[in-house]
Amino acid sequence: DAAAGAATATGVCATCHGAKGISAADTFPNLAGQKKSYLVGALKAYRDKTRNNPMMNGMAAPLNDQQIEDLAAYYASQKPCE
Amino acid sequence: DAAAGAATATGVCATCHGAKGISAADTFPNLAGQKKSYLVGALKAYRDKTRNNPMMNGMAAPLNDQQIEDLAAYYASQKPCE
């Protein structure tokens, strides 16, 4: 759930993607309001390395399925225009 | 430029991603307001198949660099909250 994802998001992901999902650099995607299923799929692909990005492979490696669901729910629930 | 990207976006990409970048299904990412450089990188990765997705590999295959820039500019310029 989104609240459970908030701690991981703000502690880890926020560095590049922003605490609210508006990212810090033009090459890092915004995550605010992104589709939850897309985010779950992306994190799982990074975790199992079917999608290659050294940074994100490292970030996703330790995440379990529940943490992935929570992170995806958190960023999907953020408002991209605030 | 975004105006040049609009025709391709509305004619091709809109089916899954929406004409304004709010996608039609939970598994297709929203593109509205996404970071331009991230979108360029993603399309090029799909085109050269360093990022695997059968649908997107097919979509990106015929695009040249200018069309990729134009599409990225178009969707990056869309407002995610309208």
PDB file of C-alpha atoms in Angstrom:
ATOM      1  CA  ASP A   1       0.000   0.000   0.000  1.00  0.00           C
ATOM      2  CA  ALA A   2       1.066   3.595  -0.722  1.00  0.00           C
ATOM      3  CA  ALA A   3       1.759   4.531   2.887  1.00  0.00           C
ATOM      4  CA  ALA A   4       4.117   1.576   3.296  1.00  0.00           C
ATOM      5  CA  GLY A   5       5.846   2.566   0.066  1.00  0.00           C
ATOM      6  CA  ALA A   6       6.373   6.149   1.204  1.00  0.00           C
ATOM      7  CA  ALA A   7       9.255   5.344   3.563  1.00  0.00           C
ATOM      8  CA  THR A   8      11.233   3.462   0.928  1.00  0.00           C
ATOM      9  CA  ALA A   9      10.437   6.044  -1.711  1.00  0.00           C
ATOM     10  CA  THR A  10      11.501   9.033   0.344  1.00  0.00           C
ATOM     11  CA  GLY A  11      14.537   7.227   1.764  1.00  0.00           C
ATOM     12  CA  VAL A  12      15.896   5.694  -1.435  1.00  0.00           C
ATOM     13  CA  CYS A  13      14.101   6.555  -4.670  1.00  0.00           C
ATOM     14  CA  ALA A  14      13.665  10.253  -3.947  1.00  0.00           C
ATOM     15  CA  THR A  15      17.303  11.002  -4.677  1.00  0.00           C
ATOM     16  CA  CYS A  16      16.715  10.568  -8.407  1.00  0.00           C
ATOM     17  CA  HIS A  17      12.936  10.431  -8.792  1.00  0.00           C
ATOM     18  CA  GLY A  18      11.965  13.041  -6.192  1.00  0.00           C
ATOM     19  CA  ALA A  19      10.004  12.342  -3.008  1.00  0.00           C
ATOM     20  CA  LYS A  20       6.792  13.129  -4.884  1.00  0.00           C
ATOM     21  CA  GLY A  21       7.852  11.530  -8.164  1.00  0.00           C
ATOM     22  CA  ILE A  22       8.983  14.608 -10.100  1.00  0.00           C
ATOM     23  CA  SER A  23      12.509  13.658 -10.941  1.00  0.00           C
ATOM     24  CA  ALA A  24      15.686  15.602 -10.377  1.00  0.00           C
ATOM     25  CA  ALA A  25      17.145  15.220 -13.884  1.00  0.00           C
ATOM     26  CA  ASP A  26      15.861  15.066 -17.450  1.00  0.00           C
ATOM     27  CA  THR A  27      17.128  11.532 -17.904  1.00  0.00           C
ATOM     28  CA  PHE A  28      15.343  10.142 -14.813  1.00  0.00           C
ATOM     29  CA  PRO A  29      11.659   9.498 -15.445  1.00  0.00           C
ATOM     30  CA  ASN A  30       8.954  11.195 -13.465  1.00  0.00           C
ATOM     31  CA  LEU A  31       6.981   8.611 -11.505  1.00  0.00           C
ATOM     32  CA  ALA A  32       4.194  10.780 -10.082  1.00  0.00           C
ATOM     33  CA  GLY A  33       0.796   9.510 -11.230  1.00  0.00           C
ATOM     34  CA  GLN A  34       2.384   6.795 -13.355  1.00  0.00           C
ATOM     35  CA  LYS A  35       0.298   3.647 -13.910  1.00  0.00           C
ATOM     36  CA  LYS A  36       0.726   1.259 -10.951  1.00  0.00           C
ATOM     37  CA  SER A  37       0.906  -1.937 -13.014  1.00  0.00           C
ATOM     38  CA  TYR A  38       3.502  -0.356 -15.294  1.00  0.00           C
ATOM     39  CA  LEU A  39       5.636   0.565 -12.267  1.00  0.00           C
ATOM     40  CA  VAL A  40       5.295  -2.957 -10.792  1.00  0.00           C
ATOM     41  CA  GLY A  41       6.319  -4.443 -14.135  1.00  0.00           C
ATOM     42  CA  ALA A  42       9.266  -2.102 -14.491  1.00  0.00           C
ATOM     43  CA  LEU A  43      10.595  -2.796 -10.977  1.00  0.00           C
ATOM     44  CA  LYS A  44      10.245  -6.556 -11.445  1.00  0.00           C
ATOM     45  CA  ALA A  45      12.016  -6.329 -14.823  1.00  0.00           C
ATOM     46  CA  TYR A  46      14.842  -4.409 -13.212  1.00  0.00           C
ATOM     47  CA  ARG A  47      14.959  -6.935 -10.379  1.00  0.00           C
ATOM     48  CA  ASP A  48      15.187  -9.931 -12.693  1.00  0.00           C
ATOM     49  CA  LYS A  49      17.374  -8.010 -15.165  1.00  0.00           C
ATOM     50  CA  THR A  50      15.137  -8.444 -18.170  1.00  0.00           C
ATOM     51  CA  ARG A  51      15.374  -4.671 -18.286  1.00  0.00           C
ATOM     52  CA  ASN A  52      18.941  -3.441 -18.060  1.00  0.00           C
ATOM     53  CA  ASN A  53      19.964  -0.342 -16.197  1.00  0.00           C
ATOM     54  CA  PRO A  54      22.895  -0.739 -13.798  1.00  0.00           C
ATOM     55  CA  MET A  55      21.529   1.798 -11.322  1.00  0.00           C
ATOM     56  CA  MET A  56      17.990   0.446 -11.305  1.00  0.00           C
ATOM     57  CA  ASN A  57      19.088  -3.220 -11.333  1.00  0.00           C
ATOM     58  CA  GLY A  58      20.936  -2.458  -8.100  1.00  0.00           C
ATOM     59  CA  MET A  59      18.032  -0.563  -6.590  1.00  0.00           C
ATOM     60  CA  ALA A  60      15.456  -3.229  -7.389  1.00  0.00           C
ATOM     61  CA  ALA A  61      17.581  -6.265  -6.449  1.00  0.00           C
ATOM     62  CA  PRO A  62      16.733  -6.262  -2.701  1.00  0.00           C
ATOM     63  CA  LEU A  63      13.028  -5.512  -3.101  1.00  0.00           C
ATOM     64  CA  ASN A  64      10.446  -8.204  -2.449  1.00  0.00           C
ATOM     65  CA  ASP A  65       7.081  -8.330  -4.238  1.00  0.00           C
ATOM     66  CA  GLN A  66       5.246  -6.496  -1.445  1.00  0.00           C
ATOM     67  CA  GLN A  67       7.784  -3.673  -1.351  1.00  0.00           C
ATOM     68  CA  ILE A  68       7.450  -3.361  -5.131  1.00  0.00           C
ATOM     69  CA  GLU A  69       3.651  -3.181  -4.853  1.00  0.00           C
ATOM     70  CA  ASP A  70       3.924  -0.571  -2.082  1.00  0.00           C
ATOM     71  CA  LEU A  71       6.419   1.599  -4.002  1.00  0.00           C
ATOM     72  CA  ALA A  72       4.320   1.420  -7.145  1.00  0.00           C
ATOM     73  CA  ALA A  73       1.177   2.314  -5.188  1.00  0.00           C
ATOM     74  CA  TYR A  74       2.971   5.230  -3.545  1.00  0.00           C
ATOM     75  CA  TYR A  75       4.252   6.838  -6.745  1.00  0.00           C
ATOM     76  CA  ALA A  76       1.059   6.071  -8.680  1.00  0.00           C
ATOM     77  CA  SER A  77      -0.846   7.968  -5.984  1.00  0.00           C
ATOM     78  CA  GLN A  78       1.311  11.099  -6.287  1.00  0.00           C
ATOM     79  CA  LYS A  79      -0.106  14.057  -8.171  1.00  0.00           C
ATOM     80  CA  PRO A  80       2.114  15.002 -11.133  1.00  0.00           C
ATOM     81  CA  CYS A  81       1.041  18.629 -11.109  1.00  0.00           C
ATOM     82  CA  GLU A  82       1.616  19.619  -7.515  1.00  0.00           C
TER      83      GLU A  82
ATOM     84  CA  ASP B   1       9.674  19.752 -32.107  1.00  0.00           C
ATOM     85  CA  ALA B   2       6.420  18.995 -30.327  1.00  0.00           C
ATOM     86  CA  ALA B   3       4.143  20.108 -33.150  1.00  0.00           C
ATOM     87  CA  ALA B   4       5.891  17.757 -35.569  1.00  0.00           C
ATOM     88  CA  GLY B   5       5.554  14.955 -33.040  1.00  0.00           C
ATOM     89  CA  ALA B   6       1.829  15.511 -32.597  1.00  0.00           C
ATOM     90  CA  ALA B   7       0.846  13.869 -35.883  1.00  0.00           C
ATOM     91  CA  THR B   8       2.782  10.685 -35.193  1.00  0.00           C
ATOM     92  CA  ALA B   9       1.635  10.623 -31.587  1.00  0.00           C
ATOM     93  CA  THR B  10      -2.049  11.025 -32.352  1.00  0.00           C
ATOM     94  CA  GLY B  11      -1.882   8.690 -35.330  1.00  0.00           C
ATOM     95  CA  VAL B  12       0.134   5.861 -33.826  1.00  0.00           C
ATOM     96  CA  CYS B  13       1.028   6.146 -30.137  1.00  0.00           C
ATOM     97  CA  ALA B  14      -2.363   7.399 -28.984  1.00  0.00           C
ATOM     98  CA  THR B  15      -3.940   3.969 -29.278  1.00  0.00           C
ATOM     99  CA  CYS B  16      -2.100   2.796 -26.172  1.00  0.00           C
ATOM    100  CA  HIS B  17      -0.668   5.953 -24.629  1.00  0.00           C
ATOM    101  CA  GLY B  18      -3.543   8.326 -25.318  1.00  0.00           C
ATOM    102  CA  ALA B  19      -3.390  11.365 -27.616  1.00  0.00           C
ATOM    103  CA  LYS B  20      -2.455  13.501 -24.609  1.00  0.00           C
ATOM    104  CA  GLY B  21      -0.269  10.887 -22.943  1.00  0.00           C
ATOM    105  CA  ILE B  22      -2.689   9.504 -20.383  1.00  0.00           C
ATOM    106  CA  SER B  23      -2.650   5.863 -21.289  1.00  0.00           C
ATOM    107  CA  ALA B  24      -5.562   3.582 -21.967  1.00  0.00           C
ATOM    108  CA  ALA B  25      -4.507   0.688 -19.711  1.00  0.00           C
ATOM    109  CA  ASP B  26      -2.763   0.244 -16.367  1.00  0.00           C
ATOM    110  CA  THR B  27       0.122  -1.596 -17.972  1.00  0.00           C
ATOM    111  CA  PHE B  28       0.868   1.131 -20.538  1.00  0.00           C
ATOM    112  CA  PRO B  29       2.819   4.034 -19.059  1.00  0.00           C
ATOM    113  CA  ASN B  30       1.478   7.550 -19.043  1.00  0.00           C
ATOM    114  CA  LEU B  31       3.739   9.771 -21.143  1.00  0.00           C
ATOM    115  CA  ALA B  32       2.203  13.192 -20.430  1.00  0.00           C
ATOM    116  CA  GLY B  33       4.779  15.507 -18.884  1.00  0.00           C
ATOM    117  CA  GLN B  34       7.415  12.784 -18.834  1.00  0.00           C
ATOM    118  CA  LYS B  35      11.059  13.913 -19.033  1.00  0.00           C
ATOM    119  CA  LYS B  36      12.030  14.477 -22.692  1.00  0.00           C
ATOM    120  CA  SER B  37      15.514  12.945 -22.433  1.00  0.00           C
ATOM    121  CA  TYR B  38      14.074   9.882 -20.728  1.00  0.00           C
ATOM    122  CA  LEU B  39      11.563   9.444 -23.556  1.00  0.00           C
ATOM    123  CA  VAL B  40      14.286   9.866 -26.209  1.00  0.00           C
ATOM    124  CA  GLY B  41      16.416   7.292 -24.418  1.00  0.00           C
ATOM    125  CA  ALA B  42      13.534   4.850 -24.087  1.00  0.00           C
ATOM    126  CA  LEU B  43      12.550   5.103 -27.777  1.00  0.00           C
ATOM    127  CA  LYS B  44      16.144   4.661 -28.915  1.00  0.00           C
ATOM    128  CA  ALA B  45      16.528   1.652 -26.586  1.00  0.00           C
ATOM    129  CA  TYR B  46      13.388   0.130 -28.055  1.00  0.00           C
ATOM    130  CA  ARG B  47      14.633   0.895 -31.557  1.00  0.00           C
ATOM    131  CA  ASP B  48      18.009  -0.759 -31.021  1.00  0.00           C
ATOM    132  CA  LYS B  49      16.453  -3.504 -28.860  1.00  0.00           C
ATOM    133  CA  THR B  50      18.542  -2.886 -25.780  1.00  0.00           C
ATOM    134  CA  ARG B  51      15.177  -2.593 -24.123  1.00  0.00           C
ATOM    135  CA  ASN B  52      12.888  -5.497 -24.966  1.00  0.00           C
ATOM    136  CA  ASN B  53       9.178  -5.132 -25.531  1.00  0.00           C
ATOM    137  CA  PRO B  54       7.820  -6.727 -28.692  1.00  0.00           C
ATOM    138  CA  MET B  55       5.164  -4.059 -29.190  1.00  0.00           C
ATOM    139  CA  MET B  56       7.463  -1.116 -28.590  1.00  0.00           C
ATOM    140  CA  ASN B  57      10.374  -2.635 -30.521  1.00  0.00           C
ATOM    141  CA  GLY B  58       8.036  -2.742 -33.516  1.00  0.00           C
ATOM    142  CA  MET B  59       6.758   0.758 -32.967  1.00  0.00           C
ATOM    143  CA  ALA B  60      10.200   2.293 -32.607  1.00  0.00           C
ATOM    144  CA  ALA B  61      11.893   0.393 -35.421  1.00  0.00           C
ATOM    145  CA  PRO B  62      10.898   2.771 -38.273  1.00  0.00           C
ATOM    146  CA  LEU B  63      11.530   5.997 -36.350  1.00  0.00           C
ATOM    147  CA  ASN B  64      14.516   8.196 -37.210  1.00  0.00           C
ATOM    148  CA  ASP B  65      16.280  10.375 -34.629  1.00  0.00           C
ATOM    149  CA  GLN B  66      14.295  13.495 -35.541  1.00  0.00           C
ATOM    150  CA  GLN B  67      10.958  11.697 -35.229  1.00  0.00           C
ATOM    151  CA  ILE B  68      12.057  10.384 -31.833  1.00  0.00           C
ATOM    152  CA  GLU B  69      12.998  13.901 -30.703  1.00  0.00           C
ATOM    153  CA  ASP B  70       9.663  15.252 -31.971  1.00  0.00           C
ATOM    154  CA  LEU B  71       7.599  12.529 -30.265  1.00  0.00           C
ATOM    155  CA  ALA B  72       9.483  12.993 -27.008  1.00  0.00           C
ATOM    156  CA  ALA B  73       9.017  16.766 -27.191  1.00  0.00           C
ATOM    157  CA  TYR B  74       5.310  16.321 -27.883  1.00  0.00           C
ATOM    158  CA  TYR B  75       4.553  14.021 -24.956  1.00  0.00           C
ATOM    159  CA  ALA B  76       6.892  15.889 -22.594  1.00  0.00           C
ATOM    160  CA  SER B  77       4.890  19.032 -23.380  1.00  0.00           C
ATOM    161  CA  GLN B  78       1.545  17.453 -22.487  1.00  0.00           C
ATOM    162  CA  LYS B  79      -0.006  18.332 -19.148  1.00  0.00           C
ATOM    163  CA  PRO B  80      -0.523  15.188 -17.011  1.00  0.00           C
ATOM    164  CA  CYS B  81      -3.403  16.698 -15.081  1.00  0.00           C
ATOM    165  CA  GLU B  82      -5.686  17.918 -17.848  1.00  0.00           C
TER     166      GLU B  82
END
